[in-house]
mmCIF file of C-alpha atoms in Angstrom:
data_model
loop_
_atom_site.group_PDB
_atom_site.id
_atom_site.type_symbol
_atom_site.label_atom_id
_atom_site.label_comp_id
_atom_site.label_asym_id
_atom_site.label_seq_id
_atom_site.Cartn_x
_atom_site.Cartn_y
_atom_site.Cartn_z
ATOM 1 C CA MET A 1 23.529 -19.675 5.648
ATOM 2 C CA CYS A 2 24.960 -16.229 4.950
ATOM 3 C CA LEU A 3 25.087 -15.215 1.269
ATOM 4 C CA CYS A 4 26.645 -11.783 1.692
ATOM 5 C CA GLY A 5 30.088 -11.313 0.159
ATOM 6 C CA THR A 6 29.950 -14.392 -2.091
ATOM 7 C CA LYS A 7 29.240 -12.565 -5.344
ATOM 8 C CA ALA A 8 31.981 -13.641 -7.754
ATOM 9 C CA LYS A 9 32.032 -17.370 -6.915
ATOM 10 C CA LYS A 10 28.241 -17.811 -7.134
ATOM 11 C CA LEU A 11 27.813 -19.001 -10.710
ATOM 12 C CA PRO A 12 29.393 -22.483 -10.665
ATOM 13 C CA VAL A 13 28.107 -23.223 -7.160
ATOM 14 C CA LEU A 14 24.476 -22.377 -8.033
ATOM 15 C CA ALA A 15 24.028 -25.407 -10.270
ATOM 16 C CA SER A 16 24.841 -27.883 -7.529
ATOM 17 C CA ARG A 17 23.459 -26.134 -4.429
ATOM 18 C CA ALA A 18 20.301 -27.779 -3.096
ATOM 19 C CA PHE A 19 17.976 -24.760 -2.612
ATOM 20 C CA SER A 20 14.615 -25.978 -1.415
ATOM 21 C CA SER A 21 12.894 -22.689 -2.250
ATOM 22 C CA SER A 22 10.688 -22.728 -5.335
ATOM 23 C CA ALA A 23 12.096 -19.365 -6.509
ATOM 24 C CA ARG A 24 14.294 -19.429 -9.610
ATOM 25 C CA GLN A 25 18.063 -19.159 -8.956
ATOM 26 C CA LEU A 26 18.283 -15.425 -9.615
ATOM 27 C CA LYS A 27 21.519 -13.658 -10.308
ATOM 28 C CA ASN A 28 22.174 -10.431 -8.420
ATOM 29 C CA LYS A 29 21.661 -7.757 -11.058
ATOM 30 C CA VAL A 30 21.919 -4.776 -8.683
ATOM 31 C CA PRO A 31 25.526 -3.901 -9.663
ATOM 32 C CA GLU A 32 24.467 -3.677 -13.347
ATOM 33 C CA ALA A 33 21.522 -1.472 -12.426
ATOM 34 C CA GLN A 34 23.802 0.688 -10.317
ATOM 35 C CA LYS A 35 26.099 1.150 -13.307
ATOM 36 C CA LEU A 36 23.171 2.037 -15.593
ATOM 37 C CA PHE A 37 21.591 4.563 -13.238
ATOM 38 C CA GLN A 38 24.871 6.187 -12.241
ATOM 39 C CA GLU A 39 25.987 6.819 -15.838
ATOM 40 C CA ASP A 40 26.835 10.492 -16.252
ATOM 41 C CA ASN A 41 24.472 11.129 -19.185
ATOM 42 C CA GLY A 42 22.374 13.944 -17.688
ATOM 43 C CA LEU A 43 19.132 11.940 -17.919
ATOM 44 C CA PRO A 44 16.584 12.381 -15.104
ATOM 45 C CA VAL A 45 15.875 9.211 -13.134
ATOM 46 C CA HIS A 46 12.380 8.714 -14.551
ATOM 47 C CA ILE A 47 13.686 8.070 -18.089
ATOM 48 C CA LYS A 48 17.187 6.860 -17.281
ATOM 49 C CA GLY A 49 16.251 3.183 -17.585
ATOM 50 C CA GLY A 50 15.881 3.161 -21.361
ATOM 51 C CA THR A 51 13.261 3.178 -24.116
ATOM 52 C CA GLY A 52 10.625 1.484 -21.972
ATOM 53 C CA ASP A 53 10.778 4.403 -19.536
ATOM 54 C CA MET A 54 10.196 6.937 -22.299
ATOM 55 C CA MET A 55 7.241 4.979 -23.708
ATOM 56 C CA LEU A 56 5.589 4.656 -20.312
ATOM 57 C CA TYR A 57 6.203 8.359 -19.604
ATOM 58 C CA ARG A 58 4.680 9.354 -22.937
ATOM 59 C CA ALA A 59 1.639 7.135 -22.359
ATOM 60 C CA THR A 60 1.162 8.598 -18.873
ATOM 61 C CA MET A 61 1.504 12.194 -20.058
ATOM 62 C CA THR A 62 -0.889 11.552 -22.967
ATOM 63 C CA LEU A 63 -3.490 10.236 -20.508
ATOM 64 C CA THR A 64 -2.841 13.261 -18.256
ATOM 65 C CA ILE A 65 -3.478 15.805 -21.007
ATOM 66 C CA ALA A 66 -6.335 13.886 -22.621
ATOM 67 C CA GLY A 67 -7.926 13.367 -19.221
ATOM 68 C CA THR A 68 -7.670 17.055 -18.351
ATOM 69 C CA CYS A 69 -9.374 17.997 -21.636
ATOM 70 C CA TYR A 70 -12.062 15.353 -21.026
ATOM 71 C CA SER A 71 -12.767 16.699 -17.536
ATOM 72 C CA LEU A 72 -13.058 20.224 -18.988
ATOM 73 C CA TYR A 73 -15.545 18.874 -21.552
ATOM 74 C CA TRP A 74 -17.688 17.449 -18.753
ATOM 75 C CA LEU A 75 -17.382 20.747 -16.866
ATOM 76 C CA LEU A 76 -18.859 22.487 -19.917
ATOM 77 C CA MET A 77 -21.602 19.879 -20.177
ATOM 78 C CA ALA A 78 -22.440 20.199 -16.493
ATOM 79 C CA SER A 79 -22.560 24.004 -16.598
ATOM 80 C CA MET A 80 -25.035 24.136 -19.495
ATOM 81 C CA PRO A 81 -28.786 24.102 -18.775
ATOM 82 C CA GLN A 82 -30.350 20.610 -18.881
ATOM 83 C CA LYS A 83 -32.942 20.192 -21.669
ATOM 84 C CA LYS A 84 -36.348 19.212 -20.324
ATOM 85 C CA ALA A 85 -37.590 15.990 -21.936
ATOM 86 C CA MET B 1 30.506 10.935 -8.345
ATOM 87 C CA ALA B 2 31.669 14.220 -6.742
ATOM 88 C CA HIS B 3 28.811 16.479 -7.841
ATOM 89 C CA GLN B 4 27.616 17.557 -4.380
ATOM 90 C CA ALA B 5 29.370 18.582 -1.156
ATOM 91 C CA HIS B 6 26.547 17.462 1.181
ATOM 92 C CA ALA B 7 24.745 14.241 2.132
ATOM 93 C CA TYR B 8 21.238 15.319 1.150
ATOM 94 C CA HIS B 9 19.173 14.308 -1.856
ATOM 95 C CA MET B 10 18.400 16.963 -4.472
ATOM 96 C CA VAL B 11 15.891 15.042 -6.593
ATOM 97 C CA ASP B 12 15.782 15.200 -10.384
ATOM 98 C CA PRO B 13 12.810 17.108 -11.862
ATOM 99 C CA SER B 14 9.892 14.668 -12.052
ATOM 100 C CA PRO B 15 6.512 14.669 -13.830
ATOM 101 C CA TRP B 16 4.824 12.378 -11.289
ATOM 102 C CA PRO B 17 3.520 15.026 -8.862
ATOM 103 C CA LEU B 18 1.689 16.626 -11.805
ATOM 104 C CA THR B 19 0.292 13.354 -13.151
ATOM 105 C CA GLY B 20 -0.734 12.384 -9.612
ATOM 106 C CA ALA B 21 -2.533 15.687 -9.069
ATOM 107 C CA ILE B 22 -4.343 15.318 -12.392
ATOM 108 C CA ALA B 23 -5.256 11.751 -11.454
ATOM 109 C CA ALA B 24 -6.866 13.093 -8.262
ATOM 110 C CA LEU B 25 -8.748 15.672 -10.326
ATOM 111 C CA LEU B 26 -9.996 13.080 -12.796
ATOM 112 C CA MET B 27 -11.023 10.620 -10.071
ATOM 113 C CA THR B 28 -13.031 13.200 -8.117
ATOM 114 C CA SER B 29 -14.640 14.957 -11.071
ATOM 115 C CA GLY B 30 -15.178 11.509 -12.602
ATOM 116 C CA LEU B 31 -17.087 10.519 -9.476
ATOM 117 C CA ALA B 32 -19.361 13.545 -9.944
ATOM 118 C CA VAL B 33 -19.818 12.733 -13.655
ATOM 119 C CA TRP B 34 -20.744 9.158 -12.743
ATOM 120 C CA PHE B 35 -23.353 10.360 -10.270
ATOM 121 C CA HIS B 36 -24.941 12.914 -12.600
ATOM 122 C CA PHE B 37 -24.375 11.558 -16.095
ATOM 123 C CA HIS B 38 -23.971 7.782 -15.548
ATOM 124 C CA SER B 39 -20.591 7.652 -17.341
ATOM 125 C CA THR B 40 -17.633 6.001 -15.593
ATOM 126 C CA THR B 41 -14.989 6.776 -18.244
ATOM 127 C CA LEU B 42 -13.475 9.825 -16.552
ATOM 128 C CA MET B 43 -13.229 8.103 -13.172
ATOM 129 C CA ILE B 44 -11.641 4.979 -14.683
ATOM 130 C CA LEU B 45 -9.186 7.162 -16.609
ATOM 131 C CA GLY B 46 -8.254 8.865 -13.349
ATOM 132 C CA THR B 47 -7.726 5.538 -11.602
ATOM 133 C CA ILE B 48 -5.458 4.251 -14.401
ATOM 134 C CA LEU B 49 -3.473 7.475 -14.236
ATOM 135 C CA LEU B 50 -3.156 7.083 -10.443
ATOM 136 C CA LEU B 51 -1.833 3.537 -10.813
ATOM 137 C CA LEU B 52 0.669 4.628 -13.478
ATOM 138 C CA THR B 53 1.827 7.501 -11.257
ATOM 139 C CA MET B 54 2.272 5.288 -8.190
ATOM 140 C CA PHE B 55 4.195 2.648 -10.161
ATOM 141 C CA GLN B 56 6.603 5.108 -11.776
ATOM 142 C CA TRP B 57 7.072 7.333 -8.724
ATOM 143 C CA TRP B 58 7.959 4.481 -6.398
ATOM 144 C CA ARG B 59 10.046 2.791 -9.128
ATOM 145 C CA ASP B 60 12.046 6.030 -9.227
ATOM 146 C CA VAL B 61 12.469 6.057 -5.417
ATOM 147 C CA VAL B 62 13.908 2.526 -5.624
ATOM 148 C CA ARG B 63 16.266 3.661 -8.401
ATOM 149 C CA GLU B 64 17.368 6.711 -6.398
ATOM 150 C CA GLY B 65 18.012 4.685 -3.244
ATOM 151 C CA THR B 66 19.216 1.262 -4.318
ATOM 152 C CA PHE B 67 20.843 2.085 -7.669
ATOM 153 C CA GLN B 68 22.053 5.666 -7.246
ATOM 154 C CA GLY B 69 22.959 5.594 -3.543
ATOM 155 C CA HIS B 70 21.093 8.779 -2.641
ATOM 156 C CA HIS B 71 19.627 7.356 0.591
ATOM 157 C CA THR B 72 22.440 8.349 2.916
ATOM 158 C CA PRO B 73 21.851 8.232 6.703
ATOM 159 C CA PRO B 74 20.397 11.775 6.935
ATOM 160 C CA VAL B 75 18.147 11.090 3.939
ATOM 161 C CA GLN B 76 17.016 7.814 5.484
ATOM 162 C CA LYS B 77 16.251 9.666 8.709
ATOM 163 C CA GLY B 78 13.971 11.983 6.746
ATOM 164 C CA LEU B 79 12.241 9.020 5.126
ATOM 165 C CA ARG B 80 11.690 7.498 8.580
ATOM 166 C CA TYR B 81 10.140 10.722 9.867
ATOM 167 C CA GLY B 82 7.974 10.815 6.753
ATOM 168 C CA MET B 83 6.632 7.305 7.208
ATOM 169 C CA ILE B 84 5.966 7.849 10.916
ATOM 170 C CA LEU B 85 4.104 11.090 10.208
ATOM 171 C CA PHE B 86 2.073 9.399 7.477
ATOM 172 C CA ILE B 87 1.079 6.522 9.766
ATOM 173 C CA THR B 88 0.169 9.072 12.465
ATOM 174 C CA SER B 89 -2.148 10.797 10.005
ATOM 175 C CA GLU B 90 -3.773 7.432 9.286
ATOM 176 C CA VAL B 91 -4.264 6.894 13.026
ATOM 177 C CA PHE B 92 -6.240 10.153 13.109
ATOM 178 C CA PHE B 93 -8.212 9.014 10.079
ATOM 179 C CA PHE B 94 -9.374 5.881 11.907
ATOM 180 C CA LEU B 95 -9.892 7.822 15.141
ATOM 181 C CA GLY B 96 -12.704 9.654 13.389
ATOM 182 C CA PHE B 97 -14.548 6.446 12.577
ATOM 183 C CA PHE B 98 -14.093 5.131 16.099
ATOM 184 C CA TRP B 99 -15.453 8.457 17.376
ATOM 185 C CA ALA B 100 -18.531 7.985 15.174
ATOM 186 C CA PHE B 101 -19.011 4.437 16.460
ATOM 187 C CA TYR B 102 -18.744 5.396 20.128
ATOM 188 C CA HIS B 103 -20.904 8.491 19.619
ATOM 189 C CA SER B 104 -23.775 6.310 18.407
ATOM 190 C CA SER B 105 -23.227 3.245 20.563
ATOM 191 C CA LEU B 106 -22.616 4.825 23.982
ATOM 192 C CA ALA B 107 -25.936 6.737 23.894
ATOM 193 C CA PRO B 108 -28.260 4.805 21.567
ATOM 194 C CA THR B 109 -31.278 6.861 20.479
ATOM 195 C CA PRO B 110 -34.947 5.840 20.867
ATOM 196 C CA GLU B 111 -35.061 5.240 17.097
ATOM 197 C CA LEU B 112 -32.622 2.356 17.636
ATOM 198 C CA GLY B 113 -34.661 0.975 20.516
ATOM 199 C CA GLY B 114 -32.523 2.716 23.118
ATOM 200 C CA CYS B 115 -30.054 -0.178 23.071
ATOM 201 C CA TRP B 116 -26.846 -1.306 21.381
ATOM 202 C CA PRO B 117 -26.781 -3.359 19.256
ATOM 203 C CA PRO B 118 -29.948 -1.697 17.887
ATOM 204 C CA THR B 119 -33.234 -3.615 17.814
ATOM 205 C CA GLY B 120 -33.419 -5.916 14.828
ATOM 206 C CA ILE B 121 -29.665 -6.182 14.249
ATOM 207 C CA THR B 122 -28.183 -9.700 14.407
ATOM 208 C CA THR B 123 -24.534 -9.137 15.169
ATOM 209 C CA LEU B 124 -21.689 -11.429 14.115
ATOM 210 C CA ASP B 125 -20.420 -13.826 16.756
ATOM 211 C CA PRO B 126 -17.067 -12.346 17.840
ATOM 212 C CA PHE B 127 -15.719 -15.790 18.695
ATOM 213 C CA GLU B 128 -16.153 -17.229 15.209
ATOM 214 C CA VAL B 129 -14.514 -15.790 12.054
ATOM 215 C CA PRO B 130 -13.602 -12.447 13.678
ATOM 216 C CA LEU B 131 -11.515 -14.299 16.283
ATOM 217 C CA LEU B 132 -9.823 -16.316 13.524
ATOM 218 C CA ASN B 133 -9.093 -13.032 11.749
ATOM 219 C CA THR B 134 -7.493 -11.720 14.930
ATOM 220 C CA ALA B 135 -5.277 -14.804 15.148
ATOM 221 C CA VAL B 136 -4.340 -14.481 11.470
ATOM 222 C CA LEU B 137 -3.224 -10.857 11.815
ATOM 223 C CA LEU B 138 -1.365 -11.467 15.071
ATOM 224 C CA ALA B 139 0.447 -14.389 13.424
ATOM 225 C CA SER B 140 1.334 -12.164 10.480
ATOM 226 C CA GLY B 141 2.867 -9.697 12.929
ATOM 227 C CA VAL B 142 5.121 -12.490 14.144
ATOM 228 C CA THR B 143 6.091 -13.593 10.626
ATOM 229 C CA VAL B 144 6.925 -10.044 9.519
ATOM 230 C CA THR B 145 9.210 -9.693 12.547
ATOM 231 C CA TRP B 146 10.799 -13.015 11.637
ATOM 232 C CA ALA B 147 11.331 -11.628 8.113
ATOM 233 C CA HIS B 148 12.998 -8.521 9.515
ATOM 234 C CA HIS B 149 15.421 -10.512 11.637
ATOM 235 C CA SER B 150 16.175 -12.779 8.660
ATOM 236 C CA ILE B 151 17.066 -9.751 6.530
ATOM 237 C CA MET B 152 19.257 -8.293 9.278
ATOM 238 C CA GLU B 153 21.077 -11.611 9.659
ATOM 239 C CA GLY B 154 21.598 -12.060 5.917
ATOM 240 C CA GLU B 155 19.367 -15.169 5.813
ATOM 241 C CA ARG B 156 18.063 -14.744 2.273
ATOM 242 C CA LYS B 157 15.951 -17.898 2.014
ATOM 243 C CA GLN B 158 14.296 -17.433 5.420
ATOM 244 C CA ALA B 159 13.546 -13.796 4.648
ATOM 245 C CA ILE B 160 11.785 -14.815 1.441
ATOM 246 C CA GLN B 161 9.833 -17.586 3.191
ATOM 247 C CA SER B 162 8.692 -15.506 6.173
ATOM 248 C CA LEU B 163 7.772 -12.528 3.996
ATOM 249 C CA THR B 164 5.771 -14.809 1.684
ATOM 250 C CA LEU B 165 3.997 -16.278 4.716
ATOM 251 C CA THR B 166 3.156 -12.788 5.973
ATOM 252 C CA ILE B 167 1.607 -11.876 2.631
ATOM 253 C CA ALA B 168 -0.291 -15.171 2.496
ATOM 254 C CA LEU B 169 -1.756 -14.460 5.946
ATOM 255 C CA GLY B 170 -2.760 -11.000 4.756
ATOM 256 C CA PHE B 171 -4.565 -12.487 1.761
ATOM 257 C CA TYR B 172 -6.206 -15.081 4.013
ATOM 258 C CA PHE B 173 -7.539 -12.278 6.252
ATOM 259 C CA THR B 174 -8.915 -10.449 3.226
ATOM 260 C CA PHE B 175 -10.558 -13.626 1.926
ATOM 261 C CA LEU B 176 -12.155 -14.407 5.303
ATOM 262 C CA GLN B 177 -13.378 -10.835 5.684
ATOM 263 C CA ALA B 178 -14.852 -10.890 2.167
ATOM 264 C CA MET B 179 -16.756 -14.062 3.083
ATOM 265 C CA GLU B 180 -18.019 -12.391 6.268
ATOM 266 C CA TYR B 181 -19.180 -9.372 4.280
ATOM 267 C CA TYR B 182 -21.081 -11.631 1.889
ATOM 268 C CA GLU B 183 -22.714 -13.693 4.645
ATOM 269 C CA ALA B 184 -23.467 -10.837 7.086
ATOM 270 C CA PRO B 185 -27.135 -10.616 8.163
ATOM 271 C CA PHE B 186 -26.996 -6.802 7.979
ATOM 272 C CA THR B 187 -25.895 -4.267 5.326
ATOM 273 C CA ILE B 188 -24.337 -0.795 5.259
ATOM 274 C CA ALA B 189 -27.877 0.590 4.874
ATOM 275 C CA ASP B 190 -29.025 -0.882 8.188
ATOM 276 C CA GLY B 191 -28.984 2.313 10.189
ATOM 277 C CA VAL B 192 -26.054 3.648 12.107
ATOM 278 C CA TYR B 193 -24.951 0.130 13.099
ATOM 279 C CA GLY B 194 -24.480 -0.852 9.474
ATOM 280 C CA SER B 195 -22.802 2.439 8.591
ATOM 281 C CA THR B 196 -20.265 2.406 11.411
ATOM 282 C CA PHE B 197 -19.549 -1.313 10.983
ATOM 283 C CA PHE B 198 -18.932 -1.336 7.238
ATOM 284 C CA VAL B 199 -17.168 2.030 6.961
ATOM 285 C CA ALA B 200 -14.729 1.265 9.804
ATOM 286 C CA THR B 201 -14.045 -2.368 8.846
ATOM 287 C CA GLY B 202 -14.167 -1.497 5.149
ATOM 288 C CA PHE B 203 -11.442 1.117 5.384
ATOM 289 C CA HIS B 204 -9.457 -1.285 7.534
ATOM 290 C CA GLY B 205 -9.788 -3.981 4.865
ATOM 291 C CA LEU B 206 -8.593 -1.517 2.241
ATOM 292 C CA HIS B 207 -5.526 -0.846 4.392
ATOM 293 C CA VAL B 208 -4.873 -4.586 4.704
ATOM 294 C CA ILE B 209 -4.870 -4.806 0.901
ATOM 295 C CA ILE B 210 -2.559 -1.785 0.621
ATOM 296 C CA GLY B 211 -0.243 -3.241 3.276
ATOM 297 C CA SER B 212 -0.178 -6.601 1.494
ATOM 298 C CA MET B 213 0.764 -4.875 -1.774
ATOM 299 C CA PHE B 214 3.559 -2.973 0.004
ATOM 300 C CA LEU B 215 4.889 -6.225 1.490
ATOM 301 C CA ALA B 216 4.621 -7.929 -1.919
ATOM 302 C CA VAL B 217 6.806 -5.227 -3.454
ATOM 303 C CA CYS B 218 9.287 -5.780 -0.612
ATOM 304 C CA LEU B 219 9.250 -9.518 -1.358
ATOM 305 C CA LEU B 220 10.096 -8.849 -5.016
ATOM 306 C CA ARG B 221 12.875 -6.494 -3.950
ATOM 307 C CA GLN B 222 14.254 -9.013 -1.466
ATOM 308 C CA ILE B 223 14.281 -11.693 -4.206
ATOM 309 C CA HIS B 224 16.162 -9.276 -6.460
ATOM 310 C CA PHE B 225 18.865 -8.565 -3.861
ATOM 311 C CA HIS B 226 17.877 -4.939 -3.217
ATOM 312 C CA PHE B 227 18.086 -5.183 0.586
ATOM 313 C CA THR B 228 21.275 -5.437 2.602
ATOM 314 C CA SER B 229 21.484 -6.498 6.222
ATOM 315 C CA GLU B 230 22.208 -2.894 7.234
ATOM 316 C CA HIS B 231 19.997 -0.984 4.795
ATOM 317 C CA HIS B 232 16.425 -2.084 4.053
ATOM 318 C CA PHE B 233 14.270 0.860 4.985
ATOM 319 C CA GLY B 234 11.578 0.062 2.402
ATOM 320 C CA PHE B 235 10.947 -3.183 4.235
ATOM 321 C CA GLU B 236 10.947 -1.480 7.650
ATOM 322 C CA ALA B 237 8.373 1.035 6.407
ATOM 323 C CA ALA B 238 6.176 -1.828 5.146
ATOM 324 C CA ALA B 239 6.546 -3.645 8.472
ATOM 325 C CA TRP B 240 5.588 -0.511 10.460
ATOM 326 C CA TYR B 241 2.538 -0.069 8.236
ATOM 327 C CA TRP B 242 1.610 -3.718 8.706
ATOM 328 C CA HIS B 243 1.829 -3.468 12.519
ATOM 329 C CA PHE B 244 -0.358 -0.346 12.354
ATOM 330 C CA VAL B 245 -2.973 -2.284 10.339
ATOM 331 C CA ASP B 246 -2.809 -5.062 12.939
ATOM 332 C CA VAL B 247 -3.338 -2.645 15.848
ATOM 333 C CA VAL B 248 -6.309 -0.983 14.113
ATOM 334 C CA TRP B 249 -7.886 -4.434 13.749
ATOM 335 C CA LEU B 250 -7.389 -5.141 17.460
ATOM 336 C CA PHE B 251 -9.235 -1.918 18.299
ATOM 337 C CA LEU B 252 -11.971 -2.771 15.786
ATOM 338 C CA TYR B 253 -12.334 -6.263 17.209
ATOM 339 C CA ILE B 254 -12.535 -5.137 20.837
ATOM 340 C CA SER B 255 -14.838 -2.149 20.165
ATOM 341 C CA ILE B 256 -17.171 -3.126 17.344
ATOM 342 C CA TYR B 257 -17.127 -6.914 17.250
ATOM 343 C CA TRP B 258 -16.871 -7.711 20.935
ATOM 344 C CA TRP B 259 -18.090 -4.783 23.078
ATOM 345 C CA GLY B 260 -20.564 -3.775 20.381
ATOM 346 C CA SER B 261 -22.241 -7.170 20.100
#
């Protein structure tokens, strides 16, 4: 059963079609995503999706910088003479 | 969008190569810190950073291809070359471990008893679980091909079913192999037999898990209508990787499990 090219008429038919798959009847949201990511707002792709993107980026960058400092701390620890017990 | 007069992809500036490089730094130095100072924090931090990098980087590739249309035919060609070259590098990676196995097993030293398998090693019966594992992976090669044809023919439901079956078979293999590892009468510390067995099959198992994750992402993308019958390179890359994993297993089975027993 070919589903390509039946975008606009899908909604009313979905309710009555007997899909045996256990997956939810998902709507094709690709056109909306295409509109969002093609908007001419100058945003780079990694934060173009919205606030969630920015939060995740900030969390990642915080871990990056904190982690770098932490590794430098251990480098200092490792390069100092070990006290004999 | 008439911003470029060519079909190639000039990517937006991205922070993920930096975060990925730092993740590698933290994981490796964290490993050293764990060994010398018994603290796992740095290594765990590095691993979390790696996972965050992988998620966001590949999310961005999906956005660039599926949502922004940057994956034109020449760009796709480049991606194909990239995947093939990566898989080739993985072939060489495994070649090294096979070299180690054959080095030790073709001329067994007196310390091993001058024989292979070495004295004292009880090998696994190649016609029990290992044979089942072979059947499972071969079957998964069939189901992934079925999934590919379903995608190309626009059969959405069949594509989802066959891809799900492929992933299930992958998980079944991993489960069976985990059971084998637990029940094995020898360990990684049992001389060169143990080392070659567990390092070669262990890295293979890791690749099965990676391949299953790749296929799972493809399943999610297929459910969300990302793939078209003409353009679904992400899936093709996952399928190539899966076939590679299957072939490595066949070599492992013939060499280590069968000939080596």
